[in-house]
């Protein structure tokens, strides 16, 4: 591969055609946009930050809920105005909505190109065909093999501290409410060597944290095509990434309650640089709903997994996803969700109203029969309870110290920094000479349900050794990355 294109940095060159990309949806989509930019950068395009400067406008879309799609339709109308005011602008729709709606999107007057999640290598060709007057272009073929393993994503984050690495694509789980298996295709695991190489490359470029991404990381399983007896599972992959360097923080998402084995928990316990946080979506606390959702675990087995996490990793936080008002959900089912939340005491949660997705099993077989106002009321009760649980979780950190990786400057004051604890709690504190990309030991003095407020901790006898090591690490990093501020 040409070295110029191995770079994790975006190419900015005014003499080349300019590409602008807007991204909706999950972290995997964010990473996919970085893959797309890498493909286009190799094909001779430059990246720009403003719609107004773009020759090619791309929108990477999400279909998970109806409102995610409505936002994209709204943006297409904005892009249409842009095309009217500047002749020659090309608009491409990528991602999950492109896969789901195909020609329907192509019929929108703003849209020139539609490319599904496995067609990103083809985008330069689609643009070339369009330019040679071959008409609007579409490729929504799904693949059983594509993992974009050989493409180094162009990193678009501003801080150069934390990066996503997709370790697998697609999903085989067929949860009855979910559109992902239809729009992302079958599950496939990426070659572990390419993952390690990418993580190493990021570390060598000054990154301090990688997040390994998949819809169900616990079912990561790569088999060597040249030697089918050789395979790598998620716990083994996690260990390999953690071994790159103790100064590289490792996170991962999403864990599936039916697949998360103890091996992953023991690996987390062995390597302090694997962050003590697990995102373990429960969706509902009712066995009847879980069965209908085809989640393949029960309330009891979920609670057993939580108990195991607490036993092996007492400091680990647990976050979750919850759906309110799924088909046929009764008041009792809803109360079961609330009681499960109380029992687990989730540290944080993403909470949604059920949104029927066309052609899923739920859409075909179960009436979407919980009235909108009931869905809203139940969601509000769930949010209210979680706000209390999040606050209580944060209150438990008061007076304690944490190593925080500094990711940015606080929105409220440029003399304050923002970072996350290993448990994924957002922390704000006075800079006192610290800078983005470094680690700080902070003591928590107050909190809200969303944020911890802290101060740089005075040296503690118990942690003096750690502090000294941190200073040493800063020296080493300063030498290895002279261009980067520590
Ligand atoms: N693979 C992950 C989740 C991916 S989608 C997992 O299995 O946990 C992220 C979240 O969106 C899901 O956990 C679920 O809570 C929510 N979600 C998915 N489909 C939805 C739908 N049709 N309506 C509302 N929320 C949905
Ligand atoms: Fe959707 Fe279920 Fe796959 Fe998650 S595991 S992406 S919820 S089908
Ligand atoms: Fe959305 Fe596709 Fe991710 S549907 S949540 S962007 S996998």
Short mmCIF file of C-alpha atoms and ligand atoms in Angstrom, two decimals:
data_model
loop_
_atom_site.label_atom_id
_atom_site.label_comp_id
_atom_site.label_asym_id
_atom_site.label_seq_id
_atom_site.Cartn_x
_atom_site.Cartn_y
_atom_site.Cartn_z
CA UNK A 1 0.00 0.00 0.00
CA UNK A 2 1.28 3.48 -0.83
CA UNK A 3 2.57 5.04 2.39
CA UNK A 4 0.83 8.33 1.72
CA UNK A 5 -2.47 6.56 2.17
CA UNK A 6 -1.55 4.67 5.32
CA UNK A 7 -1.85 7.92 7.22
CA UNK A 8 -4.56 8.18 9.83
CA UNK A 9 -4.74 11.94 9.14
CA UNK A 10 -7.20 13.56 6.73
CA UNK A 11 -5.73 14.97 3.54
CA UNK A 12 -6.48 18.68 2.98
CA UNK A 13 -5.64 19.96 -0.48
CA UNK A 14 -7.56 22.80 -2.14
CA UNK A 15 -6.48 21.72 -5.62
CA UNK A 16 -8.36 18.39 -5.37
CA UNK A 17 -12.13 17.79 -5.51
CA UNK A 18 -13.60 18.23 -2.03
CA UNK A 19 -15.68 15.65 -0.12
CA UNK A 20 -17.91 16.40 2.86
CA UNK A 21 -19.50 13.60 4.89
CA UNK A 22 -22.24 13.81 7.50
CA UNK A 23 -22.82 10.80 9.76
CA UNK A 24 -25.87 9.52 11.65
CA UNK A 25 -26.33 6.41 13.79
CA UNK A 26 -23.98 4.30 15.84
CA UNK A 27 -20.22 4.34 16.45
CA UNK A 28 -19.82 1.76 13.71
CA UNK A 29 -21.27 4.22 11.24
CA UNK A 30 -18.83 6.88 12.45
CA UNK A 31 -16.00 4.43 11.76
CA UNK A 32 -17.50 3.51 8.38
CA UNK A 33 -17.45 7.17 7.37
CA UNK A 34 -13.73 7.18 8.16
CA UNK A 35 -13.32 4.13 5.90
CA UNK A 36 -15.23 5.91 3.10
CA UNK A 37 -13.00 8.97 3.45
CA UNK A 38 -9.95 6.74 3.26
CA UNK A 39 -11.25 5.13 0.05
CA UNK A 40 -11.91 8.55 -1.47
CA UNK A 41 -8.61 9.99 -0.29
CA UNK A 42 -6.83 7.15 -2.11
CA UNK A 43 -8.88 7.95 -5.22
CA UNK A 44 -7.64 11.57 -5.27
CA UNK A 45 -10.21 13.48 -3.23
CA UNK A 46 -9.57 15.90 -0.39
CA UNK A 47 -11.70 16.18 2.78
CA UNK A 48 -13.51 19.36 3.79
CA UNK A 49 -15.40 20.34 6.94
CA UNK A 50 -18.18 22.45 5.45
CA UNK A 51 -21.06 21.56 3.20
CA UNK A 52 -20.58 24.84 1.31
CA UNK A 53 -17.05 23.83 0.21
CA UNK A 54 -17.99 20.34 -1.00
CA UNK A 55 -18.02 19.04 -4.57
CA UNK A 56 -19.34 15.76 -3.21
CA UNK A 57 -21.76 15.65 -0.27
CA UNK A 58 -22.15 12.26 1.40
CA UNK A 59 -24.63 11.35 4.10
CA UNK A 60 -24.04 8.12 6.04
CA UNK A 61 -27.42 7.09 7.37
CA UNK A 62 -29.13 5.06 10.11
CA UNK A 63 -32.41 3.11 9.98
CA UNK A 64 -32.65 1.93 13.57
CA UNK A 65 -35.74 4.02 14.40
CA UNK A 66 -38.13 6.00 12.24
CA UNK A 67 -36.96 9.36 13.61
CA UNK A 68 -33.37 8.57 12.50
CA UNK A 69 -34.67 8.21 8.94
CA UNK A 70 -36.86 11.32 9.11
CA UNK A 71 -33.80 13.44 9.94
CA UNK A 72 -32.06 12.18 6.82
CA UNK A 73 -35.02 13.00 4.56
CA UNK A 74 -34.90 16.52 6.03
CA UNK A 75 -31.20 16.83 5.23
CA UNK A 76 -31.76 15.69 1.63
CA UNK A 77 -34.06 18.68 1.12
CA UNK A 78 -31.28 20.95 2.41
CA UNK A 79 -28.78 19.29 0.02
CA UNK A 80 -31.23 19.87 -2.85
CA UNK A 81 -31.10 23.63 -2.17
CA UNK A 82 -27.31 23.42 -2.13
CA UNK A 83 -27.32 21.66 -5.52
CA UNK A 84 -29.58 24.35 -6.94
CA UNK A 85 -27.27 27.13 -5.78
CA UNK A 86 -24.01 25.45 -6.89
CA UNK A 87 -24.10 23.49 -10.15
CA UNK A 88 -22.19 20.19 -10.35
CA UNK A 89 -22.47 19.20 -6.69
CA UNK A 90 -22.91 15.42 -6.25
CA UNK A 91 -24.97 13.93 -3.40
CA UNK A 92 -24.50 10.34 -2.23
CA UNK A 93 -26.53 8.46 0.37
CA UNK A 94 -24.62 5.72 2.21
CA UNK A 95 -25.25 3.33 5.06
CA UNK A 96 -28.19 1.49 6.53
CA UNK A 97 -30.97 3.61 5.07
CA UNK A 98 -29.36 3.31 1.62
CA UNK A 99 -29.49 -0.45 2.05
CA UNK A 100 -33.07 -0.48 3.28
CA UNK A 101 -34.66 1.96 0.84
CA UNK A 102 -32.49 1.56 -2.27
CA UNK A 103 -34.30 3.00 -5.36
CA UNK A 104 -36.75 4.93 -3.18
CA UNK A 105 -33.82 7.13 -2.12
CA UNK A 106 -32.50 7.35 -5.65
CA UNK A 107 -35.82 8.87 -6.71
CA UNK A 108 -35.26 11.88 -4.42
CA UNK A 109 -34.26 14.79 -6.71
CA UNK A 110 -31.17 15.55 -4.57
CA UNK A 111 -29.72 12.05 -4.72
CA UNK A 112 -27.17 10.97 -7.37
CA UNK A 113 -25.60 7.94 -5.71
CA UNK A 114 -26.83 5.27 -3.28
CA UNK A 115 -24.25 2.92 -1.72
CA UNK A 116 -24.95 0.29 0.95
CA UNK A 117 -22.59 -0.60 3.85
CA UNK A 118 -20.65 -3.21 1.86
CA UNK A 119 -20.24 -1.10 -1.29
CA UNK A 120 -17.85 1.59 -0.06
CA UNK A 121 -14.86 0.46 -2.15
CA UNK A 122 -17.05 1.08 -5.17
CA UNK A 123 -17.82 4.75 -4.45
CA UNK A 124 -15.03 6.22 -6.67
CA UNK A 125 -16.35 4.10 -9.56
CA UNK A 126 -19.93 5.19 -8.90
CA UNK A 127 -18.81 8.84 -8.96
CA UNK A 128 -16.85 8.29 -12.19
CA UNK A 129 -19.84 6.60 -13.86
CA UNK A 130 -22.12 9.44 -12.81
CA UNK A 131 -19.68 12.01 -14.19
CA UNK A 132 -19.52 10.17 -17.51
CA UNK A 133 -23.27 10.71 -17.86
CA UNK A 134 -24.26 7.14 -17.08
CA UNK A 135 -27.08 8.47 -14.88
CA UNK A 136 -27.75 7.97 -11.16
CA UNK A 137 -25.72 5.13 -9.60
CA UNK A 138 -26.60 2.49 -7.01
CA UNK A 139 -24.79 -0.41 -5.34
CA UNK A 140 -26.49 -2.06 -2.38
CA UNK A 141 -25.03 -5.54 -2.69
CA UNK A 142 -24.34 -7.11 0.70
CA UNK A 143 -21.24 -9.25 1.12
CA UNK A 144 -20.37 -12.26 3.28
CA UNK A 145 -16.69 -11.33 3.36
CA UNK A 146 -16.21 -7.56 3.30
CA UNK A 147 -14.61 -6.22 6.50
CA UNK A 148 -12.52 -3.38 4.99
CA UNK A 149 -9.64 -5.00 6.88
CA UNK A 150 -6.92 -3.52 4.66
CA UNK A 151 -8.25 0.06 4.75
CA UNK A 152 -6.84 2.37 7.43
CA UNK A 153 -9.71 4.70 8.32
CA UNK A 154 -8.95 8.42 8.11
CA UNK A 155 -9.39 9.66 11.67
CA UNK A 156 -11.81 12.58 11.77
CA UNK A 157 -11.88 13.14 15.55
CA UNK A 158 -10.55 16.49 16.64
CA UNK A 159 -8.45 15.45 19.62
CA UNK A 160 -6.33 12.53 18.37
CA UNK A 161 -6.82 10.68 21.67
CA UNK A 162 -9.51 8.07 21.18
CA UNK A 163 -10.42 6.03 18.07
CA UNK A 164 -12.91 3.38 16.98
CA UNK A 165 -11.86 0.08 15.44
CA UNK A 166 -14.54 -2.12 13.85
CA UNK A 167 -13.69 -5.75 14.54
CA UNK A 168 -16.69 -7.29 12.80
CA UNK A 169 -19.64 -6.38 10.60
CA UNK A 170 -23.25 -7.46 10.31
CA UNK A 171 -25.38 -9.36 12.79
CA UNK A 172 -26.92 -12.85 12.88
CA UNK A 173 -29.12 -12.39 15.89
CA UNK A 174 -32.44 -11.49 14.38
CA UNK A 175 -33.92 -9.69 17.38
CA UNK A 176 -37.50 -9.37 16.18
CA UNK A 177 -37.67 -5.54 16.39
CA UNK A 178 -34.32 -4.83 14.75
CA UNK A 179 -33.45 -3.72 11.23
CA UNK A 180 -29.68 -4.22 11.55
CA UNK A 181 -29.43 -7.82 10.21
CA UNK A 182 -31.34 -6.70 7.09
CA UNK A 183 -29.28 -3.61 6.40
CA UNK A 184 -25.86 -4.81 7.53
CA UNK A 185 -26.08 -8.41 6.39
CA UNK A 186 -24.54 -11.53 7.88
CA UNK A 187 -22.04 -11.38 10.71
CA UNK A 188 -18.37 -11.64 9.76
CA UNK A 189 -15.23 -11.22 11.86
CA UNK A 190 -12.25 -9.26 10.71
CA UNK A 191 -8.74 -10.70 10.52
CA UNK A 192 -7.19 -10.18 14.00
CA UNK A 193 -3.79 -9.28 12.55
CA UNK A 194 -5.32 -6.30 10.72
CA UNK A 195 -7.03 -5.20 13.96
CA UNK A 196 -3.79 -5.38 15.96
CA UNK A 197 -1.95 -3.53 13.19
CA UNK A 198 -4.55 -0.76 13.20
CA UNK A 199 -4.45 -0.42 17.00
CA UNK A 200 -0.64 -0.35 16.95
CA UNK A 201 -0.67 2.28 14.19
CA UNK A 202 -3.03 4.42 16.26
CA UNK A 203 -0.85 4.07 19.34
CA UNK A 204 2.23 4.98 17.30
CA UNK A 205 0.36 8.09 16.13
CA UNK A 206 -0.22 9.22 19.71
CA UNK A 207 -3.70 7.75 20.33
CA UNK A 208 -4.29 6.62 23.91
CA UNK A 209 -7.57 4.75 23.63
CA UNK A 210 -9.18 2.35 21.17
CA UNK A 211 -12.80 1.13 21.22
CA UNK A 212 -13.37 -2.24 19.57
CA UNK A 213 -16.76 -2.23 17.86
CA UNK A 214 -19.28 -4.85 16.79
CA UNK A 215 -23.03 -5.43 17.15
CA UNK A 216 -22.18 -8.43 19.32
CA UNK A 217 -18.47 -8.48 20.12
CA UNK A 218 -18.83 -11.68 22.14
CA UNK A 219 -19.55 -13.65 18.99
CA UNK A 220 -16.33 -12.40 17.36
CA UNK A 221 -14.74 -15.53 15.97
CA UNK A 222 -12.14 -15.47 13.26
CA UNK A 223 -11.02 -18.65 11.59
CA UNK A 224 -7.82 -18.68 9.56
CA UNK A 225 -8.89 -19.39 5.97
CA UNK A 226 -5.54 -21.16 5.39
CA UNK A 227 -5.80 -23.26 8.54
CA UNK A 228 -9.36 -23.85 9.75
CA UNK A 229 -8.12 -25.35 13.03
CA UNK A 230 -6.72 -21.90 14.00
CA UNK A 231 -9.27 -19.47 15.35
CA UNK A 232 -9.37 -16.37 17.57
CA UNK A 233 -12.26 -15.50 19.89
CA UNK A 234 -13.13 -12.15 21.45
CA UNK A 235 -11.34 -12.73 24.77
CA UNK A 236 -8.16 -13.64 22.87
CA UNK A 237 -8.46 -10.62 20.58
CA UNK A 238 -9.03 -8.33 23.55
CA UNK A 239 -5.91 -9.68 25.21
CA UNK A 240 -3.82 -9.14 22.07
CA UNK A 241 -4.98 -5.51 21.83
CA UNK A 242 -4.36 -4.93 25.55
CA UNK A 243 -0.83 -6.29 25.16
CA UNK A 244 0.08 -3.63 22.56
CA UNK A 245 1.01 -1.30 25.40
CA UNK A 246 -0.17 -0.82 29.00
CA UNK A 247 -0.60 2.89 28.22
CA UNK A 248 -3.21 2.17 25.56
CA UNK A 249 -6.72 2.09 27.03
CA UNK A 250 -9.00 -0.52 25.50
CA UNK A 251 -12.81 -0.34 25.42
CA UNK A 252 -15.36 -2.41 23.55
CA UNK A 253 -19.04 -2.42 22.64
CA UNK A 254 -21.58 -4.05 22.37
CA UNK A 255 -21.74 -7.13 24.60
CA UNK A 256 -24.68 -9.49 24.21
CA UNK A 257 -26.07 -11.00 27.43
CA UNK A 258 -26.57 -14.39 25.76
CA UNK A 259 -22.94 -14.60 24.58
CA UNK A 260 -20.83 -12.72 27.13
CA UNK A 261 -18.75 -15.49 28.69
CA UNK A 262 -16.51 -15.41 31.75
CA UNK A 263 -13.40 -15.53 29.55
CA UNK A 264 -13.89 -11.88 28.60
CA UNK A 265 -14.39 -10.94 32.27
CA UNK A 266 -11.19 -12.71 33.34
CA UNK A 267 -9.27 -11.03 30.52
CA UNK A 268 -10.59 -7.67 31.73
CA UNK A 269 -9.51 -8.52 35.28
CA UNK A 270 -5.99 -9.43 34.10
CA UNK A 271 -5.25 -6.25 32.13
CA UNK A 272 -5.69 -2.93 33.95
CA UNK A 273 -5.68 -1.06 30.63
CA UNK A 274 -8.94 -2.76 29.57
CA UNK A 275 -11.49 -0.32 30.93
CA UNK A 276 -13.91 -1.54 33.58
CA UNK A 277 -17.12 -0.80 31.74
CA UNK A 278 -19.53 -3.14 29.99
CA UNK A 279 -22.39 -2.08 27.77
CA UNK A 280 -24.87 -4.91 28.18
CA UNK A 281 -28.22 -4.05 26.56
CA UNK A 282 -31.11 -5.71 28.39
CA UNK A 283 -34.02 -4.20 26.32
CA UNK A 284 -36.69 -5.38 28.80
CA UNK A 285 -37.02 -6.87 32.27
CA UNK A 286 -39.96 -9.06 31.29
CA UNK A 287 -39.40 -12.64 30.17
CA UNK A 288 -42.48 -12.50 27.94
CA UNK A 289 -41.05 -9.46 26.10
CA UNK A 290 -37.53 -10.93 25.90
CA UNK A 291 -38.95 -14.06 24.29
CA UNK A 292 -40.97 -12.04 21.81
CA UNK A 293 -37.93 -9.90 21.08
CA UNK A 294 -35.96 -13.10 20.37
CA UNK A 295 -33.18 -12.00 22.69
CA UNK A 296 -32.42 -15.60 23.74
CA UNK A 297 -31.85 -14.88 27.44
CA UNK A 298 -34.15 -14.47 30.41
CA UNK A 299 -34.36 -11.91 33.19
CA UNK A 300 -32.79 -14.52 35.47
CA UNK A 301 -29.88 -15.35 33.16
CA UNK A 302 -29.26 -11.63 32.60
CA UNK A 303 -29.09 -11.09 36.37
CA UNK A 304 -26.72 -14.05 36.65
CA UNK A 305 -24.38 -12.36 34.09
CA UNK A 306 -24.53 -9.14 36.11
CA UNK A 307 -23.70 -11.04 39.30
CA UNK A 308 -20.69 -12.60 37.56
CA UNK A 309 -19.45 -9.20 36.39
CA UNK A 310 -19.73 -7.87 39.95
CA UNK A 311 -17.92 -10.93 41.34
CA UNK A 312 -14.99 -10.84 38.89
CA UNK A 313 -14.82 -7.08 38.35
CA UNK A 314 -16.14 -5.30 41.45
CA UNK A 315 -15.23 -1.85 40.02
CA UNK A 316 -16.93 -2.40 36.67
CA UNK A 317 -19.79 -0.15 35.61
CA UNK A 318 -22.67 -1.54 33.55
CA UNK A 319 -24.68 0.44 31.04
CA UNK A 320 -27.64 -0.76 29.02
CA UNK A 321 -30.22 -0.12 26.29
CA UNK A 322 -33.96 -0.30 27.03
CA UNK A 323 -36.96 -0.31 24.70
CA UNK A 324 -40.27 1.00 26.10
CA UNK A 325 -43.60 -0.10 24.67
CA UNK A 326 -42.68 -3.12 22.56
CA UNK A 327 -45.59 -5.04 20.96
CA UNK A 328 -48.05 -6.31 23.53
CA UNK A 329 -46.14 -4.85 26.50
CA UNK A 330 -48.42 -4.77 29.56
CA UNK A 331 -48.15 -2.58 32.66
CA UNK A 332 -46.73 -5.61 34.45
CA UNK A 333 -44.07 -6.11 31.74
CA UNK A 334 -43.17 -2.44 32.12
CA UNK A 335 -42.97 -2.76 35.92
CA UNK A 336 -40.67 -5.76 35.40
CA UNK A 337 -38.32 -3.50 33.44
CA UNK A 338 -38.37 -0.90 36.22
CA UNK A 339 -37.72 -3.52 38.89
CA UNK A 340 -34.86 -5.05 36.90
CA UNK A 341 -33.30 -1.60 36.57
CA UNK A 342 -33.53 -1.17 40.36
CA UNK A 343 -32.06 -4.59 40.92
CA UNK A 344 -29.08 -4.09 38.58
CA UNK A 345 -28.65 -0.40 39.42
CA UNK A 346 -27.39 0.46 35.94
CA UNK A 347 -24.75 3.18 35.89
CA UNK A 348 -26.20 4.66 32.70
CA UNK A 349 -28.61 3.76 29.90
CA UNK A 350 -29.82 4.59 26.40
CA UNK A 351 -33.60 4.46 26.43
CA UNK A 352 -35.96 4.38 23.45
CA UNK A 353 -39.62 4.05 22.52
CA UNK A 354 -40.28 1.07 20.31
CA UNK A 355 -40.35 2.11 16.65
CA UNK A 356 -41.73 -0.42 14.20
CA UNK A 357 -39.29 -1.17 11.37
CA UNK A 358 -40.83 -2.42 8.12
CA UNK A 359 -40.25 -6.10 7.24
CA UNK A 360 -38.76 -7.10 10.60
CA UNK A 361 -40.28 -10.11 12.32
CA UNK A 362 -42.10 -7.86 14.79
CA UNK A 363 -43.57 -5.74 11.98
CA UNK A 364 -44.77 -8.85 10.18
CA UNK A 365 -46.17 -10.77 13.16
CA UNK A 366 -46.87 -8.56 16.17
CA UNK A 367 -49.18 -5.54 16.17
CA UNK A 368 -47.53 -2.32 17.36
CA UNK A 369 -50.35 -1.98 19.88
CA UNK A 370 -49.03 0.13 22.75
CA UNK A 371 -50.58 3.57 22.21
CA UNK A 372 -48.03 6.38 21.62
CA UNK A 373 -49.01 8.22 24.81
CA UNK A 374 -48.49 5.04 26.85
CA UNK A 375 -45.08 4.46 25.22
CA UNK A 376 -44.11 8.03 26.07
CA UNK A 377 -45.29 7.74 29.66
CA UNK A 378 -43.43 4.45 30.16
CA UNK A 379 -40.27 5.84 28.57
CA UNK A 380 -40.46 8.86 30.85
CA UNK A 381 -40.78 6.62 33.90
CA UNK A 382 -37.76 4.64 32.73
CA UNK A 383 -35.74 7.82 32.14
CA UNK A 384 -36.74 9.25 35.51
CA UNK A 385 -35.68 6.08 37.31
CA UNK A 386 -32.40 5.93 35.39
CA UNK A 387 -31.64 9.55 36.24
CA UNK A 388 -31.88 8.63 39.92
CA UNK A 389 -29.77 5.47 39.44
CA UNK A 390 -27.13 7.40 37.46
CA UNK A 391 -26.98 10.05 40.18
CA UNK A 392 -26.63 7.39 42.88
CA UNK A 393 -23.92 5.67 40.87
CA UNK A 394 -22.05 8.95 40.51
CA UNK A 395 -22.50 9.80 44.21
CA UNK A 396 -20.64 6.60 45.09
CA UNK A 397 -17.52 8.07 43.47
CA UNK A 398 -17.45 11.14 45.77
CA UNK A 399 -14.10 11.45 47.54
CA UNK A 400 -12.52 8.74 45.41
CA UNK A 401 -9.64 9.15 42.95
CA UNK A 402 -9.56 8.00 39.33
CA UNK A 403 -7.11 8.03 36.46
CA UNK A 404 -8.76 10.09 33.75
CA UNK A 405 -7.72 10.17 30.11
CA UNK A 406 -8.05 13.81 29.03
CA UNK A 407 -10.08 14.09 25.83
CA UNK A 408 -10.92 17.75 25.45
CA UNK A 409 -11.63 21.18 26.85
CA UNK A 410 -14.83 21.67 28.84
CA UNK A 411 -17.62 23.49 27.01
CA UNK A 412 -18.25 25.73 30.00
CA UNK A 413 -14.73 27.01 30.60
CA UNK A 414 -11.53 26.76 28.60
CA UNK A 415 -9.60 26.46 31.85
CA UNK A 416 -11.35 23.18 32.55
CA UNK A 417 -10.66 19.83 30.93
CA UNK A 418 -12.92 16.91 30.24
CA UNK A 419 -12.04 13.23 30.32
CA UNK A 420 -13.38 9.83 31.22
CA UNK A 421 -12.64 7.44 34.06
CA UNK A 422 -11.98 3.78 33.17
CA UNK A 423 -15.64 3.21 34.16
CA UNK A 424 -16.67 5.55 31.34
CA UNK A 425 -17.85 8.36 33.59
CA UNK A 426 -17.37 11.86 32.22
CA UNK A 427 -15.30 14.02 34.50
CA UNK A 428 -14.64 17.81 34.48
CA UNK A 429 -11.75 19.42 36.35
CA UNK A 430 -9.46 22.49 36.41
CA UNK A 431 -6.59 22.02 33.97
CA UNK A 432 -3.76 22.95 36.37
CA UNK A 433 -1.15 22.45 33.67
CA UNK A 434 -2.57 19.20 32.27
CA UNK A 435 -3.33 18.92 28.54
CA UNK A 436 -5.39 16.88 26.10
CA UNK A 437 -4.09 13.37 25.52
CA UNK A 438 -2.49 13.03 28.94
CA UNK A 439 -3.64 11.12 31.99
CA UNK A 440 -4.55 12.87 35.25
CA UNK A 441 -5.30 11.50 38.67
CA UNK A 442 -8.37 13.33 39.93
CA UNK A 443 -10.47 13.30 43.09
CA UNK A 444 -14.23 13.63 42.72
CA UNK A 445 -15.80 16.37 44.86
CA UNK A 446 -19.32 16.70 43.44
CA UNK A 447 -21.55 15.32 40.72
CA UNK A 448 -24.78 15.45 38.75
CA UNK A 449 -26.46 12.41 37.20
CA UNK A 450 -24.40 13.00 34.03
CA UNK A 451 -21.03 14.40 35.13
CA UNK A 452 -18.41 14.13 37.85
CA UNK A 453 -16.71 17.31 39.03
CA UNK A 454 -13.16 16.77 40.22
CA UNK A 455 -9.85 18.32 41.17
CA UNK A 456 -6.37 17.13 40.33
CA UNK A 457 -5.56 14.87 43.29
CA UNK A 458 -2.75 15.73 45.64
CA UNK A 459 -0.16 13.03 45.76
CA UNK A 460 -1.43 10.20 47.90
CA UNK A 461 1.05 7.91 49.65
CA UNK A 462 -0.93 4.88 48.44
CA UNK A 463 -0.70 5.90 44.80
CA UNK A 464 2.68 7.63 44.81
CA UNK A 465 4.18 4.80 42.80
CA UNK A 466 1.49 5.11 40.15
CA UNK A 467 2.01 8.85 39.92
CA UNK A 468 5.71 8.39 39.40
CA UNK A 469 5.06 5.86 36.66
CA UNK A 470 2.66 8.34 35.05
CA UNK A 471 5.41 10.99 35.03
CA UNK A 472 7.76 8.49 33.45
CA UNK A 473 5.16 7.61 30.84
CA UNK A 474 4.76 11.30 30.01
CA UNK A 475 8.53 11.55 29.50
CA UNK A 476 8.58 8.53 27.24
CA UNK A 477 5.59 9.75 25.24
CA UNK A 478 7.18 13.19 24.96
CA UNK A 479 10.23 11.58 23.38
CA UNK A 480 8.31 9.23 21.12
CA UNK A 481 5.87 11.82 19.90
CA UNK A 482 7.71 15.12 19.96
CA UNK A 483 5.03 16.75 17.83
CA UNK A 484 2.28 15.97 20.34
CA UNK A 485 1.59 17.92 23.47
CA UNK A 486 1.30 15.76 26.54
N1 LIG B 1 -26.37 -4.86 18.85
C1 LIG B 1 -26.78 -4.15 19.98
C2 LIG B 1 -27.70 -3.00 19.72
C3 LIG B 1 -27.68 -2.27 18.45
S1 LIG B 1 -28.96 -1.13 18.14
C4 LIG B 1 -27.51 -5.11 20.92
O1 LIG B 1 -27.99 -6.13 20.53
O2 LIG B 1 -27.64 -4.79 22.04
C5 LIG B 1 -28.93 -0.10 19.57
C6 LIG B 1 -30.18 -0.11 20.36
O3 LIG B 1 -31.26 0.45 19.62
C7 LIG B 1 -30.69 -1.48 20.76
O4 LIG B 1 -30.02 -2.02 21.84
C8 LIG B 1 -32.13 -1.18 21.08
O5 LIG B 1 -32.30 -0.80 22.41
C9 LIG B 1 -32.47 -0.01 20.17
N2 LIG B 1 -33.36 -0.42 19.08
C10 LIG B 1 -33.09 -1.28 18.09
N3 LIG B 1 -34.18 -1.41 17.29
C11 LIG B 1 -35.14 -0.61 17.80
C12 LIG B 1 -36.49 -0.32 17.43
N4 LIG B 1 -37.06 -0.90 16.39
N5 LIG B 1 -37.18 0.57 18.19
C13 LIG B 1 -36.61 1.16 19.26
N6 LIG B 1 -35.34 0.92 19.65
C14 LIG B 1 -34.61 0.04 18.94
FE1 LIG B 2 -30.13 -5.77 16.36
FE2 LIG B 2 -30.23 -7.80 18.02
FE3 LIG B 2 -28.28 -7.67 16.22
FE4 LIG B 2 -28.31 -5.99 18.29
S1 LIG B 2 -28.07 -8.22 18.40
S2 LIG B 2 -27.95 -5.48 16.15
S3 LIG B 2 -30.48 -5.62 18.58
S4 LIG B 2 -30.44 -7.94 15.81
FE1 LIG B 3 -28.15 2.65 12.72
FE2 LIG B 3 -27.06 1.02 11.04
FE3 LIG B 3 -25.83 1.57 13.30
S1 LIG B 3 -29.19 1.09 11.54
S2 LIG B 3 -27.51 1.98 14.69
S3 LIG B 3 -26.25 3.00 11.68
S4 LIG B 3 -25.82 -0.37 12.22
#
